[in-house]
mmCIF file of C-alpha atoms and ligand atoms in Angstrom:
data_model
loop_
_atom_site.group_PDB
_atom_site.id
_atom_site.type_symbol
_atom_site.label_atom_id
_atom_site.label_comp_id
_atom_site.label_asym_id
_atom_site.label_seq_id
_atom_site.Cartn_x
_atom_site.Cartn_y
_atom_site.Cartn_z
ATOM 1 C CA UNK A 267 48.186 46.337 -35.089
ATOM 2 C CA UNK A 268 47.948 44.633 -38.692
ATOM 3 C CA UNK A 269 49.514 46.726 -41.340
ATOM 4 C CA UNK A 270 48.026 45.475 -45.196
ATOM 5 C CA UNK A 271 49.418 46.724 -47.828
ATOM 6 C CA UNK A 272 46.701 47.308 -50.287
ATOM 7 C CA UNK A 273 48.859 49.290 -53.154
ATOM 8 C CA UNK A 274 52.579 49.624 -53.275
ATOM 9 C CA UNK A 275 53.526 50.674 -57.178
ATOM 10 C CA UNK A 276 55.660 54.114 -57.311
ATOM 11 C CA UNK A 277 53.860 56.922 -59.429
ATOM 12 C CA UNK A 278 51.425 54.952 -61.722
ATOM 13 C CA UNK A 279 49.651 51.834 -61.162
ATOM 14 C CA UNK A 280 51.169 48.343 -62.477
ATOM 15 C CA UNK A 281 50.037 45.278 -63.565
ATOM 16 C CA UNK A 282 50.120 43.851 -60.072
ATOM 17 C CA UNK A 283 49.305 46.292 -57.612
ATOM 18 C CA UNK A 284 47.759 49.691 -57.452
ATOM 19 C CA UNK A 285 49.489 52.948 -56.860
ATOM 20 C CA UNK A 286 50.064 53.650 -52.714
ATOM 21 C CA UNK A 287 47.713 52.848 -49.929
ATOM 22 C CA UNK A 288 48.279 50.879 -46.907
ATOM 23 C CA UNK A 289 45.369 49.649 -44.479
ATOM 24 C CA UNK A 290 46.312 49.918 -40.523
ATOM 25 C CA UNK A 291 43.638 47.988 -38.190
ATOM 26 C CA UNK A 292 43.317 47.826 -34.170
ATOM 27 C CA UNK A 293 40.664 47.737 -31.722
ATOM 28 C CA UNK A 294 38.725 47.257 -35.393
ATOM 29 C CA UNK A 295 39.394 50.663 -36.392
ATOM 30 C CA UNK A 296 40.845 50.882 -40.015
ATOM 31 C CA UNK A 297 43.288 54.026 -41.043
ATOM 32 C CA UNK A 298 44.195 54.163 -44.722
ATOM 33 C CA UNK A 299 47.702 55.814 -45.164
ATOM 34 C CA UNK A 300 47.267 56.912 -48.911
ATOM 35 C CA UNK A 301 44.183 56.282 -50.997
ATOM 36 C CA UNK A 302 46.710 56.200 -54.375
ATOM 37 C CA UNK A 303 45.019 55.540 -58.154
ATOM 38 C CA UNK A 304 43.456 51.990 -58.329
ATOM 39 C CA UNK A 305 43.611 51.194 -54.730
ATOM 40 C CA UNK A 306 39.623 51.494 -53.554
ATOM 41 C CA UNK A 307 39.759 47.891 -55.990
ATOM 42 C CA UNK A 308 42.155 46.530 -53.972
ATOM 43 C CA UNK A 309 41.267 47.732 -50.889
ATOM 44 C CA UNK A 310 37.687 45.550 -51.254
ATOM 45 C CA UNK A 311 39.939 42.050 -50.942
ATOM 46 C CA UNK A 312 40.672 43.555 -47.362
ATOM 47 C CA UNK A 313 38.177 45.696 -45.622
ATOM 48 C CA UNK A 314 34.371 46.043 -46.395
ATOM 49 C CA UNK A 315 33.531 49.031 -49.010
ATOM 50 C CA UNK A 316 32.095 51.027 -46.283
ATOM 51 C CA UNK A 317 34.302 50.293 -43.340
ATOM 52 C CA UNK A 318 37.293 53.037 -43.513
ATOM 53 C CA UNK A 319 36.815 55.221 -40.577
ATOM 54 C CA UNK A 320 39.851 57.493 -41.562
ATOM 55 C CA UNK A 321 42.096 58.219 -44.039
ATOM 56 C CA UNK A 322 45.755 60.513 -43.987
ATOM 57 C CA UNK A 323 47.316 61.854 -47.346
ATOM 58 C CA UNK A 324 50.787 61.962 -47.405
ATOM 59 C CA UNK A 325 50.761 64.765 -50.003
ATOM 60 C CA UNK A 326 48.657 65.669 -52.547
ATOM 61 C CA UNK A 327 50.093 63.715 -56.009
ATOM 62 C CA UNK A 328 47.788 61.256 -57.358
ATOM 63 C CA UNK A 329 48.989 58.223 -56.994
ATOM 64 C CA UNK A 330 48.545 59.138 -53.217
ATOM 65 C CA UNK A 331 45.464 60.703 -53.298
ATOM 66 C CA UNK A 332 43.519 60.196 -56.192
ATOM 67 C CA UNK A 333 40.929 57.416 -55.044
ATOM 68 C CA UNK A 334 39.092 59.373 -52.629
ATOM 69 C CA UNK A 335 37.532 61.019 -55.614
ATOM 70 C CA UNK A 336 35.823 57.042 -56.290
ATOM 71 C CA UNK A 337 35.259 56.641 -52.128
ATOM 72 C CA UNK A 338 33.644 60.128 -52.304
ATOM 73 C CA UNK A 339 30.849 58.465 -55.226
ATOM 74 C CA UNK A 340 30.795 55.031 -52.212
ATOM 75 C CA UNK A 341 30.180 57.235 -49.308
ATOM 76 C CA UNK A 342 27.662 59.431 -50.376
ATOM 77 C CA UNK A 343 25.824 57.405 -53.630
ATOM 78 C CA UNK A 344 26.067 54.035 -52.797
ATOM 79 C CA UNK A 345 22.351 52.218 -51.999
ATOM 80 C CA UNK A 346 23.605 52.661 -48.266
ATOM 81 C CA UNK A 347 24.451 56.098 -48.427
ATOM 82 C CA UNK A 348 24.920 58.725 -47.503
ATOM 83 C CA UNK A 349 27.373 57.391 -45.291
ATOM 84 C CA UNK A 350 28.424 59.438 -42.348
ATOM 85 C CA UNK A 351 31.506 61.675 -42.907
ATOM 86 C CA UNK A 352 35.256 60.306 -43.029
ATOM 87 C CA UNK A 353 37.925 62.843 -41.820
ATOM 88 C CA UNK A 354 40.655 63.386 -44.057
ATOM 89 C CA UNK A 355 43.875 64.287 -42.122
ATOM 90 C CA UNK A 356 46.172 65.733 -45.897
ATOM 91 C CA UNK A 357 48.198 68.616 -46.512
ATOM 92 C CA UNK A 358 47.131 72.318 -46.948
ATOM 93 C CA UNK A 359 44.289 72.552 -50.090
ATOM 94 C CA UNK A 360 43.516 69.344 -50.143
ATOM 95 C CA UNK A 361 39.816 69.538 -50.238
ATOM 96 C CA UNK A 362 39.641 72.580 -53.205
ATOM 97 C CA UNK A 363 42.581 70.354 -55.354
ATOM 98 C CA UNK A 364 40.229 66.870 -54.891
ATOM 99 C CA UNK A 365 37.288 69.276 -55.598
ATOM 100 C CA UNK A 366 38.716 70.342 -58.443
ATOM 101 C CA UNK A 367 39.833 66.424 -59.817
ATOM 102 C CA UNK A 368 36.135 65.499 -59.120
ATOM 103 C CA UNK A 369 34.363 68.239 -60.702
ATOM 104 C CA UNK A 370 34.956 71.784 -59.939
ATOM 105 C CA UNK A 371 37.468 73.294 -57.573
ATOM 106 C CA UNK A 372 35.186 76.059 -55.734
ATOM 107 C CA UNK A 373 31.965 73.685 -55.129
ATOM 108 C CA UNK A 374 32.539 71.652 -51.956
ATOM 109 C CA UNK A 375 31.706 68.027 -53.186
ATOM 110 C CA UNK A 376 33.948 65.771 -51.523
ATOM 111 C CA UNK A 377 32.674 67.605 -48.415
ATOM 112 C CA UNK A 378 29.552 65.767 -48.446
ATOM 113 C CA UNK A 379 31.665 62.635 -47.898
ATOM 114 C CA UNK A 380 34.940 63.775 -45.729
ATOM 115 C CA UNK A 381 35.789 66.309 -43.162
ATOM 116 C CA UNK A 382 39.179 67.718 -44.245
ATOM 117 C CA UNK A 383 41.657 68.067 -41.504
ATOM 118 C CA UNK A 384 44.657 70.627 -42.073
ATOM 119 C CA UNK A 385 47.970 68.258 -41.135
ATOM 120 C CA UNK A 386 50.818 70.061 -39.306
ATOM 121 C CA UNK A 387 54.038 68.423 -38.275
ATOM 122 C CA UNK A 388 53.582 66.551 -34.641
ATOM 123 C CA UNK A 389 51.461 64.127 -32.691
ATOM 124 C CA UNK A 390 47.953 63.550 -32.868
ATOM 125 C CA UNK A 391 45.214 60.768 -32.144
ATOM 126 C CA UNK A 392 43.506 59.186 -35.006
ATOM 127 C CA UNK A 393 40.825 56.249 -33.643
ATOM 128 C CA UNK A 394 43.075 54.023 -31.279
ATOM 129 C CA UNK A 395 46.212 55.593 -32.810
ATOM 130 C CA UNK A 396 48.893 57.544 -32.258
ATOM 131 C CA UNK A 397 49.798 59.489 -35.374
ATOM 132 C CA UNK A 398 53.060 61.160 -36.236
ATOM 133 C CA UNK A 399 53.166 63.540 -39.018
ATOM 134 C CA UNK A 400 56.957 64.433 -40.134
ATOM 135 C CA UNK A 401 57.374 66.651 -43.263
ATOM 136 C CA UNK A 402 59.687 65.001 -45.957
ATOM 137 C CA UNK A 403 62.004 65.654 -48.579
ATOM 138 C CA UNK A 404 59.537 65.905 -51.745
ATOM 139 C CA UNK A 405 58.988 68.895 -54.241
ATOM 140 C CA UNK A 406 55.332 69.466 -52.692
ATOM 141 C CA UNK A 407 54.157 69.364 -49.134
ATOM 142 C CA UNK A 408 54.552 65.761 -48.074
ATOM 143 C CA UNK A 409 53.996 63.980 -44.544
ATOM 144 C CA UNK A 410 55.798 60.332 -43.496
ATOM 145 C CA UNK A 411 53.542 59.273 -41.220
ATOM 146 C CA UNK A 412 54.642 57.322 -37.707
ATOM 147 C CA UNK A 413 51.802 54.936 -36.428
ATOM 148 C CA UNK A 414 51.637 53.334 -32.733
ATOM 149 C CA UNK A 415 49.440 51.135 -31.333
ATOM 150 C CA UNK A 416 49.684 49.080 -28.325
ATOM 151 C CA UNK A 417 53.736 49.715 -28.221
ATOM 152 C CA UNK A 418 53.947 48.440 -31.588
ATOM 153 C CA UNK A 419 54.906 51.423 -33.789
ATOM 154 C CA UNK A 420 54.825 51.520 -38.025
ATOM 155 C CA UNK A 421 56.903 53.993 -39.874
ATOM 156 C CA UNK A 422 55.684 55.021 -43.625
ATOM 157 C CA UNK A 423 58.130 57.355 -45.557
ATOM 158 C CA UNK A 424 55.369 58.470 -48.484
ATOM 159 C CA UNK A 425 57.704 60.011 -51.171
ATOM 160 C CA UNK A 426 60.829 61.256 -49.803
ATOM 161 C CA UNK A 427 64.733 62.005 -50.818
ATOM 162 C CA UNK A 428 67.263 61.776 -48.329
ATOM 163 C CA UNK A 429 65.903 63.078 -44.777
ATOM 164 C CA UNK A 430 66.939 63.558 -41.521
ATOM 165 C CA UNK A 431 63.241 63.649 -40.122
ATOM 166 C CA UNK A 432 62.580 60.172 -41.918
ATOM 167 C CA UNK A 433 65.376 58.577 -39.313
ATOM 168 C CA UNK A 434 63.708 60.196 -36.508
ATOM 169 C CA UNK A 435 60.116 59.386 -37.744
ATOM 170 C CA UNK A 436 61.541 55.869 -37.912
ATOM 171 C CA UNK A 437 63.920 55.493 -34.604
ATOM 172 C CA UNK A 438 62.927 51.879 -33.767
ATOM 173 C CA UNK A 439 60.043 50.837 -35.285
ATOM 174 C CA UNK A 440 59.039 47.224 -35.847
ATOM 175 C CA UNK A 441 58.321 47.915 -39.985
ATOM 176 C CA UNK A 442 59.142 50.634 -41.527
ATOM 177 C CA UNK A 443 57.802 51.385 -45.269
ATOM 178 C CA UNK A 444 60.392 52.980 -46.863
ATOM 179 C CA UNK A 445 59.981 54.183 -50.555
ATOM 180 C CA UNK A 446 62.791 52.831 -52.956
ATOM 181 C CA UNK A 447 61.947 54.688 -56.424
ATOM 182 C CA UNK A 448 64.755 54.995 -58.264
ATOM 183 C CA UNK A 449 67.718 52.698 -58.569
ATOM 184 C CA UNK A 450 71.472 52.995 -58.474
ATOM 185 C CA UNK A 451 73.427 54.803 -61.067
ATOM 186 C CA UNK A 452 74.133 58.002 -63.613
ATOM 187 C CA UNK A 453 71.331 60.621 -63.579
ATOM 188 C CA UNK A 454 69.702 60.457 -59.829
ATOM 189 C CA UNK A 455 67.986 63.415 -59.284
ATOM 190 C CA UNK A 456 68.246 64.436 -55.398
ATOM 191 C CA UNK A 457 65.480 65.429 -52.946
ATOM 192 C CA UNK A 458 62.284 63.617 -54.918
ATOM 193 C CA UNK A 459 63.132 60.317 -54.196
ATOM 194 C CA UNK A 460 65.064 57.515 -52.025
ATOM 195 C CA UNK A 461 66.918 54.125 -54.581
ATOM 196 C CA UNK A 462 67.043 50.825 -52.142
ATOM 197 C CA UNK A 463 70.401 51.739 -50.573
ATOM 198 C CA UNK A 464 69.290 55.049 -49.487
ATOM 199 C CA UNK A 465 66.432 53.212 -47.604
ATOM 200 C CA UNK A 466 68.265 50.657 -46.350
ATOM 201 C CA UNK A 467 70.771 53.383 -44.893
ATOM 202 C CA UNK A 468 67.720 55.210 -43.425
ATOM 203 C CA UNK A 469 66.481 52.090 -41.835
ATOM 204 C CA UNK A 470 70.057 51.314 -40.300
ATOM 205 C CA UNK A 471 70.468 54.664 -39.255
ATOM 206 C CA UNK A 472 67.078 54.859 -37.646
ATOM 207 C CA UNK A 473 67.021 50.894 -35.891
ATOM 208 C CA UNK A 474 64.488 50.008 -37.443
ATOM 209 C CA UNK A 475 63.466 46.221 -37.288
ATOM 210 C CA UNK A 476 62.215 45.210 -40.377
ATOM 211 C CA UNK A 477 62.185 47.055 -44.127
ATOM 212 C CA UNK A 478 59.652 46.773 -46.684
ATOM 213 C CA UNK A 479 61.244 48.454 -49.861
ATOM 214 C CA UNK A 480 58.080 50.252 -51.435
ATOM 215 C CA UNK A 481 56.816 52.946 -54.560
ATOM 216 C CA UNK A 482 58.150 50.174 -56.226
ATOM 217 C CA UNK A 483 57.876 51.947 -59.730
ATOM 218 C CA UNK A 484 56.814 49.657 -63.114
ATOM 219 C CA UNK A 485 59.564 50.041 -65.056
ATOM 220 C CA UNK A 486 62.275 49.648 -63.045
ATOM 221 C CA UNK A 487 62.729 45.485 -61.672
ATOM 222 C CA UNK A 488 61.806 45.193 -58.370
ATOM 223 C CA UNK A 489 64.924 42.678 -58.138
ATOM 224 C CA UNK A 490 67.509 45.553 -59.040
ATOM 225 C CA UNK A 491 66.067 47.795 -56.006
ATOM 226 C CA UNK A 492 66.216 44.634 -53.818
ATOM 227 C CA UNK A 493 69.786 44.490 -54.921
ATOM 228 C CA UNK A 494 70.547 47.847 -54.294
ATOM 229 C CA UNK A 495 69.236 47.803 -50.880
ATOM 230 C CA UNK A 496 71.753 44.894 -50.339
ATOM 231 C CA UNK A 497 74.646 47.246 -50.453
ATOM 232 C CA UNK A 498 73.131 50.095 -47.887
ATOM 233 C CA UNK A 499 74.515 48.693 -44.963
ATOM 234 C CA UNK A 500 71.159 47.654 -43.281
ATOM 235 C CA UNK A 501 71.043 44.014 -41.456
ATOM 236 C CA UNK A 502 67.539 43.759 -40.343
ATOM 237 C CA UNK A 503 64.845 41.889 -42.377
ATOM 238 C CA UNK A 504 64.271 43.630 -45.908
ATOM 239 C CA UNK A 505 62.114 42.505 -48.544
ATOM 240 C CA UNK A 506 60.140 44.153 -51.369
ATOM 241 C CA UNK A 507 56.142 45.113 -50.925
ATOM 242 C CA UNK A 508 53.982 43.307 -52.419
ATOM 243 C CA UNK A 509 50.331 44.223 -52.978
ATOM 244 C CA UNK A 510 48.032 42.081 -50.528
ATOM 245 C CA UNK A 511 51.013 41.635 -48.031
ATOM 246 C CA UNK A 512 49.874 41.582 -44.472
ATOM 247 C CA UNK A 513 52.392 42.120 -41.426
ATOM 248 C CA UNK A 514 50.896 41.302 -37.601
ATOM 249 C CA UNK A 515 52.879 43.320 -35.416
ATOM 250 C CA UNK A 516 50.928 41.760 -32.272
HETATM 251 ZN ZN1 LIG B 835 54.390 58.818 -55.398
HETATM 252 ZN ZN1 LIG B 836 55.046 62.320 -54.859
#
């Protein structure tokens, strides 16, 4: 499994990478894990414009979501198109809120592009994949997602606070993508969001191998969250996403 990560900036897109989306390929099936504002740019460095055979939301803000709106206008406009149908695995009303963000909420546009799937928490196949949805510590409906392929296994926390299921989700996975959105000191707001010692304590407490701090959000510097995650007790590898990053897992 190759895990790419096509946008890892928390929130709003920055100067260096779009907001979330992460491309997963095996057996030359591509999942996108997020399709976040600015990333269908990005994505072309990695994967042809008309090669994602499935996509799964994590929840339903838009710098998660938004780009399928601009894949919708690829899949069925395009001088190729129309393409055949992409399901969506995202949370409940996904298809009437992307509706509505692409022109009007009760005519069924994006359908003409993507088959919406309704995700629930538990197992399911996706291509060659097996695909763990986990619901997450985040004011609105939000899935982390667990991917396996081949006994290699990816863990992706989308937004989260603290959260017992994100340790499960992540009990010994080779990379997990942990956001790391705030940093360390007065004025944290619990349950919206993890700093970089709360995901390096999830990572410890779940064994996971290797941590890639990510929502990396513009204003804060990227240095400070690698800092923080210093001091959360975690020993495997940890470093800080970077757009264009590509792990192997074999
Ligand atoms: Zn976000
Ligand atoms: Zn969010």
């Amino acid at each position: 499994m190759k895990v790419t990560i096509v946008g890892c900036a928390g929130s709003f897109p920055g100067p260096d990478s779009p907001a979330s989306c992460y491309l997963l390929e095996a057996e030359g099936f591509r999942l996108l894990l997020d399709f976040g504002s600015g990333s269908l740019g990005a994505l072309q460095r990695h994967t042809g414009l008309y090669d994602v055979d499935a996509v799964c939301l994590s929840h339903l803000h838009a710098d998660h979501c938004l780009d399928l709106c601009a894949y919708h206008v690829v899949r069925t406009y395009s001088p190729d198109g129309p393409l055949p149908k992409v399901p969506v695995h995202a949370p409940a009303d996904a298809s009437r809120r992307l509706n509505a963000a692409y022109a009007m909420p009760d005519e069924p546009v994006m359908e003409r592009s993507f088959d919406f799937v309704r995700l629930q928490p538990g197992t399911r196949r996706i291509g060659p994949f097996e695909v763990v949805a986990a619901p997450m510590n985040h004011p609105v409906e939000t899935y982390g997602f667990r991917v396996s392929h081949g006994g290699r296994s990816v863990a992706y926390s989308a937004d989260t606070g603290e959260s017992a299921e994100l340790v499960t989700l992540a009990r010994d996975v080779d990379l997990l993508l942990c956001e790391a959105s705030f940093v360390e000191g007065p004025g944290e707001r619990p349950d919206i969001h993890l700093t970089g010692r709360q995901a390096a304590e999830h990572a410890a407490r779940a064994g996971a191998r290797s941590l890639v701090l990510t929502h990396l959000v513009p204003w804060y510097d990227p240095e400070r969250v690698l800092a923080d995650a210093a001091t959360g007790g975690y020993r495997g590898r940890t470093e800080l996403a970077r757009s264009g990053a590509v792990y192997d897992l074999g």
